[in-house]
Short mmCIF file of C-alpha atoms in Angstrom, two decimals:
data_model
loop_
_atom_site.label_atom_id
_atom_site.label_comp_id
_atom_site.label_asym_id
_atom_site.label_seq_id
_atom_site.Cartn_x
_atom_site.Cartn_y
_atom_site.Cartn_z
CA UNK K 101 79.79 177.98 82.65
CA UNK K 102 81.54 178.26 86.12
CA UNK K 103 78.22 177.66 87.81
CA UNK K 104 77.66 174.40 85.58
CA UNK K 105 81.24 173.30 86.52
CA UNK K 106 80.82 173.81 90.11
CA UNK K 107 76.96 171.81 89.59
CA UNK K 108 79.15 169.00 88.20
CA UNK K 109 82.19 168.66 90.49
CA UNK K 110 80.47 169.21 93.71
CA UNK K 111 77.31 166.82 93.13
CA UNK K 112 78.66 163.89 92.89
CA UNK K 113 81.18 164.74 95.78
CA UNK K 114 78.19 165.71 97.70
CA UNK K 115 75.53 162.55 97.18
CA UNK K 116 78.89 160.35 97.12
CA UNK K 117 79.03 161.73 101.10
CA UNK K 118 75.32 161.25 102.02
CA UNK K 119 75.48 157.52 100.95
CA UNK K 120 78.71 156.60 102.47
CA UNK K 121 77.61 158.16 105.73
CA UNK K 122 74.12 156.58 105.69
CA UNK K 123 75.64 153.46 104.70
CA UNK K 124 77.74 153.71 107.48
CA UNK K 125 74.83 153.73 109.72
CA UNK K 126 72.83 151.17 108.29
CA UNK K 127 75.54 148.91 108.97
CA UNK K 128 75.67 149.65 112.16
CA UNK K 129 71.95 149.49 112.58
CA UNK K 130 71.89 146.17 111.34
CA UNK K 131 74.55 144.10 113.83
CA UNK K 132 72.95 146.14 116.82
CA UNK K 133 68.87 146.17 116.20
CA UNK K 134 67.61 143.37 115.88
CA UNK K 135 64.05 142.82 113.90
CA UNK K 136 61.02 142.15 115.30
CA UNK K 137 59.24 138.88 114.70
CA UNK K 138 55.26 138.64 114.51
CA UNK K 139 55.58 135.36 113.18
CA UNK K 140 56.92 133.36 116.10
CA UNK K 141 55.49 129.94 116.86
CA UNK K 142 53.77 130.24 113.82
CA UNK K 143 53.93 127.63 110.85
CA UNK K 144 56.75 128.61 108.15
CA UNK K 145 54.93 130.03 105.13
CA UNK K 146 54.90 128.56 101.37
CA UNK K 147 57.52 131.29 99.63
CA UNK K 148 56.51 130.34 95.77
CA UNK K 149 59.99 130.95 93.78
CA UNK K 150 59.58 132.38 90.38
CA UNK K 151 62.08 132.16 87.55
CA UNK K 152 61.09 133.52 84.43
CA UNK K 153 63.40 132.73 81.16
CA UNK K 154 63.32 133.03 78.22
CA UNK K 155 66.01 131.28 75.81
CA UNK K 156 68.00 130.22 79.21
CA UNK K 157 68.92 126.39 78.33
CA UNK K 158 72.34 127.64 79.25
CA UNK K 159 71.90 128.32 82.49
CA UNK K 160 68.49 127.52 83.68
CA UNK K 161 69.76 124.33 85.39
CA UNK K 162 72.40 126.35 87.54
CA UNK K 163 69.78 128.60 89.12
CA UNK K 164 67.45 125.22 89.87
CA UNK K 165 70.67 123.29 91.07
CA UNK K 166 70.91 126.08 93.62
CA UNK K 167 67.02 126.63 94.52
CA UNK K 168 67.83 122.89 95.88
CA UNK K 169 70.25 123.63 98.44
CA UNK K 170 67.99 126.45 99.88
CA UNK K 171 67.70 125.85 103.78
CA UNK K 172 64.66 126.79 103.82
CA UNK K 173 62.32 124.22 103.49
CA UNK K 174 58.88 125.23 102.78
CA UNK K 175 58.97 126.29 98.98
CA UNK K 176 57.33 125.62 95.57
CA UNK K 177 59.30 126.40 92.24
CA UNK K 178 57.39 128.41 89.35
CA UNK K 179 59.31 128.10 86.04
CA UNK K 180 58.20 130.61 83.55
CA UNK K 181 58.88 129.76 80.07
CA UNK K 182 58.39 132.88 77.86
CA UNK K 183 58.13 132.28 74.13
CA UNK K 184 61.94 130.77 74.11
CA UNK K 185 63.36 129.69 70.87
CA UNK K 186 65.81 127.18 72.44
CA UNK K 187 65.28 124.59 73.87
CA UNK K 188 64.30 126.05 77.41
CA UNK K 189 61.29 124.63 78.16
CA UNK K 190 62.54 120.91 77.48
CA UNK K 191 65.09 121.79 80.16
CA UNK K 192 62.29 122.98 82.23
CA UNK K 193 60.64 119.25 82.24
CA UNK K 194 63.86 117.76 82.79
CA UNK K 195 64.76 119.89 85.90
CA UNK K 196 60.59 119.20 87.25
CA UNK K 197 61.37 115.67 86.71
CA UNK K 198 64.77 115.89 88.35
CA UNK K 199 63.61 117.89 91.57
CA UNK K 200 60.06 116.70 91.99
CA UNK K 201 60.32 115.07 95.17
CA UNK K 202 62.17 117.33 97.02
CA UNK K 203 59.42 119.91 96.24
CA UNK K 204 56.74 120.99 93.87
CA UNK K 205 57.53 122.52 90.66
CA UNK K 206 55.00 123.98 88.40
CA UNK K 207 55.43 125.04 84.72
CA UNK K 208 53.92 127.88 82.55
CA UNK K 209 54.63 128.10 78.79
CA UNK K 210 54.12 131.34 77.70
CA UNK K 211 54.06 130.77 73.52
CA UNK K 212 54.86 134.42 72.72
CA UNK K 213 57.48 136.92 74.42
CA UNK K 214 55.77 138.90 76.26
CA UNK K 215 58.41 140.51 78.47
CA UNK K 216 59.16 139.58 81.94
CA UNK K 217 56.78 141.77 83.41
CA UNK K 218 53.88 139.23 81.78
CA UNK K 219 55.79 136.31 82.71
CA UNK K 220 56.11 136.81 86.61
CA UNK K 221 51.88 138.02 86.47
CA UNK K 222 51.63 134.74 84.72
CA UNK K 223 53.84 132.76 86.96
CA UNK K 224 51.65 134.97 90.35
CA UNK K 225 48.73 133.29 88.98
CA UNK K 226 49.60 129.94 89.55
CA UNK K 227 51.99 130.11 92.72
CA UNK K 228 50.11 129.58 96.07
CA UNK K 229 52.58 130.76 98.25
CA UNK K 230 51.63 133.87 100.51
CA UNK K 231 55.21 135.61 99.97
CA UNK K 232 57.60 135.65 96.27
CA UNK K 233 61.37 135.35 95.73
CA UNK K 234 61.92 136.05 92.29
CA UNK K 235 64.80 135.42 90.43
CA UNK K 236 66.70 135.67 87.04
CA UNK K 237 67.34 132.62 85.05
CA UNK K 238 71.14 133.02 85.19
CA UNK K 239 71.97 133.78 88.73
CA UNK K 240 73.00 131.32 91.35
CA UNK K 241 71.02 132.19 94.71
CA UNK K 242 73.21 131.30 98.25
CA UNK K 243 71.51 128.72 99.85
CA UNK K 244 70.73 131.27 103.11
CA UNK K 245 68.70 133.88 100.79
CA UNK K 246 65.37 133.57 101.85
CA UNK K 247 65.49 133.22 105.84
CA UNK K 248 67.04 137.01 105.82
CA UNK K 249 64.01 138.29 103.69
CA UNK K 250 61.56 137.36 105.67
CA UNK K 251 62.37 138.16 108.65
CA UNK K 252 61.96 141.77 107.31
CA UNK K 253 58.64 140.92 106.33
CA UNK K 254 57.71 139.74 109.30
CA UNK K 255 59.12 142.84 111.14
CA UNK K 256 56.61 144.82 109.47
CA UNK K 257 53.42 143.80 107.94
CA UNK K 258 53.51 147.25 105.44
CA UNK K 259 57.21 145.72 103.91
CA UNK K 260 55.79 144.95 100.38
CA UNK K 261 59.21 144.05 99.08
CA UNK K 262 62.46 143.10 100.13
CA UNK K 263 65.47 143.51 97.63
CA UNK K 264 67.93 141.11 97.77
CA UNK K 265 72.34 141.39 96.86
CA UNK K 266 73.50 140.90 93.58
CA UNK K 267 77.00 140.14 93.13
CA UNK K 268 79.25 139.66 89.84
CA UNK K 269 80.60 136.20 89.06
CA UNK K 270 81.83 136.16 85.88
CA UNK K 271 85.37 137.91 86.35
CA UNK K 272 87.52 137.06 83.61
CA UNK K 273 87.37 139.85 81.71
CA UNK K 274 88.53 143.55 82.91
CA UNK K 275 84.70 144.57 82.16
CA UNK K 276 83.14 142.00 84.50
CA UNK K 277 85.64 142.87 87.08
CA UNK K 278 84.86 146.80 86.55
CA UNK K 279 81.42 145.52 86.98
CA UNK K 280 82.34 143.52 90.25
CA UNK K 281 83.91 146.73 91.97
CA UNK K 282 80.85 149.02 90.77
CA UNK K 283 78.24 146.46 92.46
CA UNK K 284 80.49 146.82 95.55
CA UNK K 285 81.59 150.45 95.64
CA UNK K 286 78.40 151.80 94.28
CA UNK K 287 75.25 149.83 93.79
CA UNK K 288 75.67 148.11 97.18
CA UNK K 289 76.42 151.38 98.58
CA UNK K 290 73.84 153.47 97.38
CA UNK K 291 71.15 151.16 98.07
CA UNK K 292 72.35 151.12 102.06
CA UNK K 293 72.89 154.69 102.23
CA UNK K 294 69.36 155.66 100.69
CA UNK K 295 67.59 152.54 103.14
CA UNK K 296 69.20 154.88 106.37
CA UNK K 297 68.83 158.34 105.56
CA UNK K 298 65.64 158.27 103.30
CA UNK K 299 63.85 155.05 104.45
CA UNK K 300 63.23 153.95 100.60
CA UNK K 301 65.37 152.71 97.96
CA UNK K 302 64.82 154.16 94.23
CA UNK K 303 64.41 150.47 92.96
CA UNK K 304 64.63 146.55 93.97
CA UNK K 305 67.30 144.50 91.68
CA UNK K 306 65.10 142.32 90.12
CA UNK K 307 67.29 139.41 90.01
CA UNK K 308 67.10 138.37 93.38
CA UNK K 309 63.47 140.04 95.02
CA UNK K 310 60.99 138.70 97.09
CA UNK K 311 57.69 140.19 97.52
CA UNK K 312 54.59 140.06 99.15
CA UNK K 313 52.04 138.63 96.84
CA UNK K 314 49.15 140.44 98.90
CA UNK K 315 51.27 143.75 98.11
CA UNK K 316 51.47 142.52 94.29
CA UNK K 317 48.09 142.04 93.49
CA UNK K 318 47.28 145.58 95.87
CA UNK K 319 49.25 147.40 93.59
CA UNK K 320 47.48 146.15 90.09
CA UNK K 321 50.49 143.28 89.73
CA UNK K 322 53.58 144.28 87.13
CA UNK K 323 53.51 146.52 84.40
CA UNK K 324 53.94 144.81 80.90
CA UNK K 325 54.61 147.80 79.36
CA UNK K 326 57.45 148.98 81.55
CA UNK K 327 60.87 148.56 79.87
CA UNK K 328 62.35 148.02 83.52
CA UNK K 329 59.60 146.13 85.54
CA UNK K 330 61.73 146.20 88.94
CA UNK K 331 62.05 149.92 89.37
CA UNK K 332 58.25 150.64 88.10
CA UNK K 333 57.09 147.96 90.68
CA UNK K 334 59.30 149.45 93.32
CA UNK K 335 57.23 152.54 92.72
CA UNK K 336 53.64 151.26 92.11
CA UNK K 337 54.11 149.76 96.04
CA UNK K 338 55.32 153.06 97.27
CA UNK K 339 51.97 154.49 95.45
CA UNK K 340 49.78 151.83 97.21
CA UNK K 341 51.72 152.65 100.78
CA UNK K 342 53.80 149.53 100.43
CA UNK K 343 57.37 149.68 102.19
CA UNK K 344 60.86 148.41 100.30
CA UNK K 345 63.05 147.05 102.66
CA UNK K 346 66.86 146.19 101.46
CA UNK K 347 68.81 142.80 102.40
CA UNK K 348 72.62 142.84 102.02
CA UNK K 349 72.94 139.50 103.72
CA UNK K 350 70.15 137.79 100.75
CA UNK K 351 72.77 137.43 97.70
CA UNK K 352 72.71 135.71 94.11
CA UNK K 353 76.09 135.67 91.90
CA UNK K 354 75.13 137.11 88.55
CA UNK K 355 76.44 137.26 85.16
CA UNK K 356 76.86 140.59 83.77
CA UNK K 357 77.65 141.57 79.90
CA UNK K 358 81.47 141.54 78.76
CA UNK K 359 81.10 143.46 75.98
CA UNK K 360 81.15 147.30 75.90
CA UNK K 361 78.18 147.77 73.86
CA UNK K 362 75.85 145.25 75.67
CA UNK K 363 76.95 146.83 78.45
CA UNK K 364 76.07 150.25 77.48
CA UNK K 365 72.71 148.80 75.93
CA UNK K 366 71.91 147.12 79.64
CA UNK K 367 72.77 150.45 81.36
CA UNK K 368 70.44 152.67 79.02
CA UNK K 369 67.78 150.32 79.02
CA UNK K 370 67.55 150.77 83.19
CA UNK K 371 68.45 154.42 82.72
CA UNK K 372 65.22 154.66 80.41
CA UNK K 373 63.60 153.07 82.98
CA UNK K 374 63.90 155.58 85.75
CA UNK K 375 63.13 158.39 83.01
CA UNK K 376 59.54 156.72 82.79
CA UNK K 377 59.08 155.83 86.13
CA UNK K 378 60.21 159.56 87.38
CA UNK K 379 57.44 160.86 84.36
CA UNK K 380 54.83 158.32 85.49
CA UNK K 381 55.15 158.66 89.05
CA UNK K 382 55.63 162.70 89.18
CA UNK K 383 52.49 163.31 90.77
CA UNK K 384 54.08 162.26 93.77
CA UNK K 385 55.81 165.75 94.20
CA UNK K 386 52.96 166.70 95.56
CA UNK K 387 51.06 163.15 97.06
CA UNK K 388 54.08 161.40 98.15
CA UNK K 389 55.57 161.13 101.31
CA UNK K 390 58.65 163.03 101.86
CA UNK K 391 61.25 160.05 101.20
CA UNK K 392 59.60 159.51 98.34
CA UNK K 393 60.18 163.02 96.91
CA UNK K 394 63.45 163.24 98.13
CA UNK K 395 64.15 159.96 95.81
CA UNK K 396 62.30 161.52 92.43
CA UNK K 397 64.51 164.73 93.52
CA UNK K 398 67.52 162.84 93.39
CA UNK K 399 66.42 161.33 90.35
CA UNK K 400 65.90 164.76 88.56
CA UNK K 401 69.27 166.16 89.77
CA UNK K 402 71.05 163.00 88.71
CA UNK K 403 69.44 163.32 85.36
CA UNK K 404 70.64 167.18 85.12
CA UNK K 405 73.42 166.17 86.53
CA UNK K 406 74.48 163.97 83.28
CA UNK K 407 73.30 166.62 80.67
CA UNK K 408 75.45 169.40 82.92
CA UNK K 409 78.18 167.29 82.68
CA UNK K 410 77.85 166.72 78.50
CA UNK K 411 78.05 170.04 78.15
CA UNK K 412 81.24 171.09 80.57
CA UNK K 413 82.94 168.09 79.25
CA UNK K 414 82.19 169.70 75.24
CA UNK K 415 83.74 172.87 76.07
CA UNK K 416 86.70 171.94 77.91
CA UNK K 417 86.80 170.05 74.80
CA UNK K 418 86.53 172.85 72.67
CA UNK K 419 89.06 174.70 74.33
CA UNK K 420 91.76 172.22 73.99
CA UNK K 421 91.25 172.02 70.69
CA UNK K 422 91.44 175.98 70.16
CA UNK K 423 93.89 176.96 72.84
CA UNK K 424 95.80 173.80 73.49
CA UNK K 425 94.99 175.00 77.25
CA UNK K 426 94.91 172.28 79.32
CA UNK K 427 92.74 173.50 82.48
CA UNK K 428 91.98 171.04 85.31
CA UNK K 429 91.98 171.66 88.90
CA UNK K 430 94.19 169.13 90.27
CA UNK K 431 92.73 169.37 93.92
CA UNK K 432 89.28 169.18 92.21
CA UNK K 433 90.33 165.76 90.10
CA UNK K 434 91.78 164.47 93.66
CA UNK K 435 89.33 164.91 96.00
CA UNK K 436 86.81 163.45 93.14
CA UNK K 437 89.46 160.54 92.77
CA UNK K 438 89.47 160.39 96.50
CA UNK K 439 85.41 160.58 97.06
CA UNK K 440 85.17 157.43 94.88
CA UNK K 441 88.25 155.35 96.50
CA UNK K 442 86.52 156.32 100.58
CA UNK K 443 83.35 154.74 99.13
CA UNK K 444 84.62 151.51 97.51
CA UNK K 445 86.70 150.82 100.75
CA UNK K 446 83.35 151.53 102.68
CA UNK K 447 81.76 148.67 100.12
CA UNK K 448 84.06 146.23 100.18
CA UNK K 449 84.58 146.40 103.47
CA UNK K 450 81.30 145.41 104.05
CA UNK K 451 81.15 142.82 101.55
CA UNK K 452 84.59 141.50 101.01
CA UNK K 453 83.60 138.03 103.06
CA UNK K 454 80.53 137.56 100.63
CA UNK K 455 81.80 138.94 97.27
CA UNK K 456 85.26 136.73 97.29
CA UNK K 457 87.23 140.08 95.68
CA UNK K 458 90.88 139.22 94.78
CA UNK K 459 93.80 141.62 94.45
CA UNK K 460 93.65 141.29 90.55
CA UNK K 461 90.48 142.99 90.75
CA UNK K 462 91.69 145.50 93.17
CA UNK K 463 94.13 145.97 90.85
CA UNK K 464 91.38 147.89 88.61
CA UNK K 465 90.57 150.94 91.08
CA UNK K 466 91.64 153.67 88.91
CA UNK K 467 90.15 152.39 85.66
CA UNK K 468 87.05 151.80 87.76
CA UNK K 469 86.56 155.52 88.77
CA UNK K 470 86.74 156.37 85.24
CA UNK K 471 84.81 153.48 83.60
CA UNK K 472 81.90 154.23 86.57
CA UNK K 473 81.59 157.92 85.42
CA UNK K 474 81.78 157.26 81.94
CA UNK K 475 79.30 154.35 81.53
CA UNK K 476 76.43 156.13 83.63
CA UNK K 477 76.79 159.47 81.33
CA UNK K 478 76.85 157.62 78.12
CA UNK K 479 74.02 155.66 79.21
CA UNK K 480 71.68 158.36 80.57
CA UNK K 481 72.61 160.53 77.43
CA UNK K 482 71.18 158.28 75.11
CA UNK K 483 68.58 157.06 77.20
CA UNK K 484 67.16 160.54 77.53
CA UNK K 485 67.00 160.40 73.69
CA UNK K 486 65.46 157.07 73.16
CA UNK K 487 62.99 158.78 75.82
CA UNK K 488 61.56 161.02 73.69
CA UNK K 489 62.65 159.78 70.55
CA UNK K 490 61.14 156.19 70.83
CA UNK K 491 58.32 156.50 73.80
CA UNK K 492 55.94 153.35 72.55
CA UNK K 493 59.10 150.69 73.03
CA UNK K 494 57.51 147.41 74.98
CA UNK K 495 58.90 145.30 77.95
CA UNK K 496 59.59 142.57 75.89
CA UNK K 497 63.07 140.73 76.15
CA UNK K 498 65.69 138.88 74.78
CA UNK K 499 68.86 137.17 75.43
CA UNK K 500 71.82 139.52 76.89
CA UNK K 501 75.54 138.77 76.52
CA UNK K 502 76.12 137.90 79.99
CA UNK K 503 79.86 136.61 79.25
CA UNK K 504 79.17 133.01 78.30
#
């Protein structure tokens, strides 16, 4: 049991340290490199934007309202209705009668739910532009998102994706504002630290990506039957020698789920998703490039990682209960409690002029260590189960609590 204990104290102190550092460094890599840009003097390219919804009359109009204000001018707007029950695709024709002169919108009604997988290889079909920004139906995308994105594109001609900034926006509630500090202090941070030190990221946040539609179709377009199309796309370009590139400075404000259990539902569900991707994709162990197994490494200890930690957790349990022992290392529990404070400062630090983070908020750091822990081990418990308890489930959707 000692071993276990040390496995689950010193992991997370120890991957905590790799990202901070290497998002350290990609900070400083990106204010003092600048990219490369083979498109100069060229004609801007046609970036087809593709929102697929489904039951989104709610908030459908707030992601068109700001596709508008994008500075960049040379776009076309793909709305993907996908067997809604609402009234989403009259909102649809409103919006493509609202916005059809400042530029082209096309519309695809999808009668049955599919999934969103289906809906964005529907929505590829009919877009013409050479490059993709794809977006959820209830973000709000900054009006500089898509001028960031391709520069990285441009940089390099093997960059099949380029994964955008999500950032919470719903705040009223303690649980959206646990949410806001764990997309700063966590999600934000991993994804910098693993671009610097391992060149990939595990996964793209499909709510704001834009893609390469050459890279799309190269590596056989998404996977309807993926219960988390972002990660398993992430991972079908890495199989086809496509590069992931991630873009701090491309944002959308999201909605995230204020209630406990759609929380915990939303957190499984991507969970689940890296357990199949890491199952479909463990060939490359031995085919993969080096990043690449260092990622599906990680993956694997994480996953250990959260059953190690089930099991420590039931027999200090245990012991209470028998001995009325309370045993806990306070240096242990501090430098834990300390790990997790250095890397929110390193976040927000970074993103405290884009994310708009109040004192109230700030005001949450303690509960935040423990509600970060606690969500991810819940959630990868029970994903594990539905894993191999429920392995046929489909990538079809349906409407989250987002705190509306």
């Amino acid at each position: 049991m000692n071993t276990i204990s040390y496995f689950v104290i010193l992991y997370p102190v120890i991957v905590s340290t790799v990202w901070i550092t290497g998002s350290i460094f990609f900070s400083i890599q990106e204010r003092r490199i600048p990219l490369r840009n083979t498109h100069a003097g060229q004609p801007d390219e046609l970036v087809s934007i593709l929102v697929p919804a489904h039951n989104e009359e709610e908030t459908l109009g707030q992601v068109v309202e700001s596709i508008a204000k994008i500075t960049y001018q040379k776009i076309e707007l793909v709305l993907i209705n996908d067997g809604s029950h609402d009234n989403t695709l009259a909102v649809m024709d409103s919006l493509k009668k609202r916005y059809h002169e400042q530029f082209p919108i096309k519309i695809v009604d999808i009668r049955i739910n599919k999934g969103k997988a289906n809906a964005l290889n529907e929505g590829t079909k009919v877009a013409s532009g050479e490059f993709l920004l794809c977006l959820d139906a209830d973000c709000y995308v900054d009006k500089n998102v898509l001028e960031p994105m391709l520069a990285r594109f441009y940089d390099n001609p093997k960059v099949g994706a380029v994964a955008g900034k999500p950032i919470v926006r719903n705040r009223t509630s303690i649980l959206g504002r646990l949410q806001l500090l764990e997309y700063v202090g966590v999600i934000d941070i991993i994804k910098r630290g693993q671009a610097f030190v391992i060149g990939h990221i595990t996964t793209v946040s499909g709510v704001v990506v834009a893609y390469r539609r050459a890279a799309i179709i190269d590596a056989g377009w998404w996977n309807v039957d993926a219960i988390t199309e972002d990660i398993d796309i992430t991972w079908r370009l890495y199989q086809h020698g496509w590069q992931v590139r991630y873009c701090p400075q491309s944002v959308a404000w999201i909605l995230v789920p204020e209630k406990i259990m759609d929380l915990i539902h939303q957190r499984r569900r991507w969970a689940r998703g890296g357990f199949e991707v890491l199952f479909r994709n463990r060939g490359m162990f031995i085919t993969g490039h080096l990043s690449e197994q260092w990622l599906l490494l990680d993956m694997i200890i994480s996953d250990l990682w959260a059953i190690s930690c089930s099991f420590v957790t039931l027999f200090y349990l245990i012991t209470i209960l028998f001995t009325g022992d309370i045993i806990m290392d306070g240096v242990i529990l501090f430098l834990l409690l300390l790990i997790s404070l250095v890397q929110f400062w390193i976040g927000y630090a970074d993103s405290k002029e884009s994310d708009f983070i109040k004192w109230q908020d700030l005001s949450l750091l303690p509960l935040y260590v423990v509600f970060y822990w606690f969500i991810n081990l819940v959630s990868c418990l029970t994903a594990l189960g539905s894993f191999f308890l429920d392995p046929e489930r489909s990538g079809s959707w349906s409407s989250p609590d987002r705190g509306l």
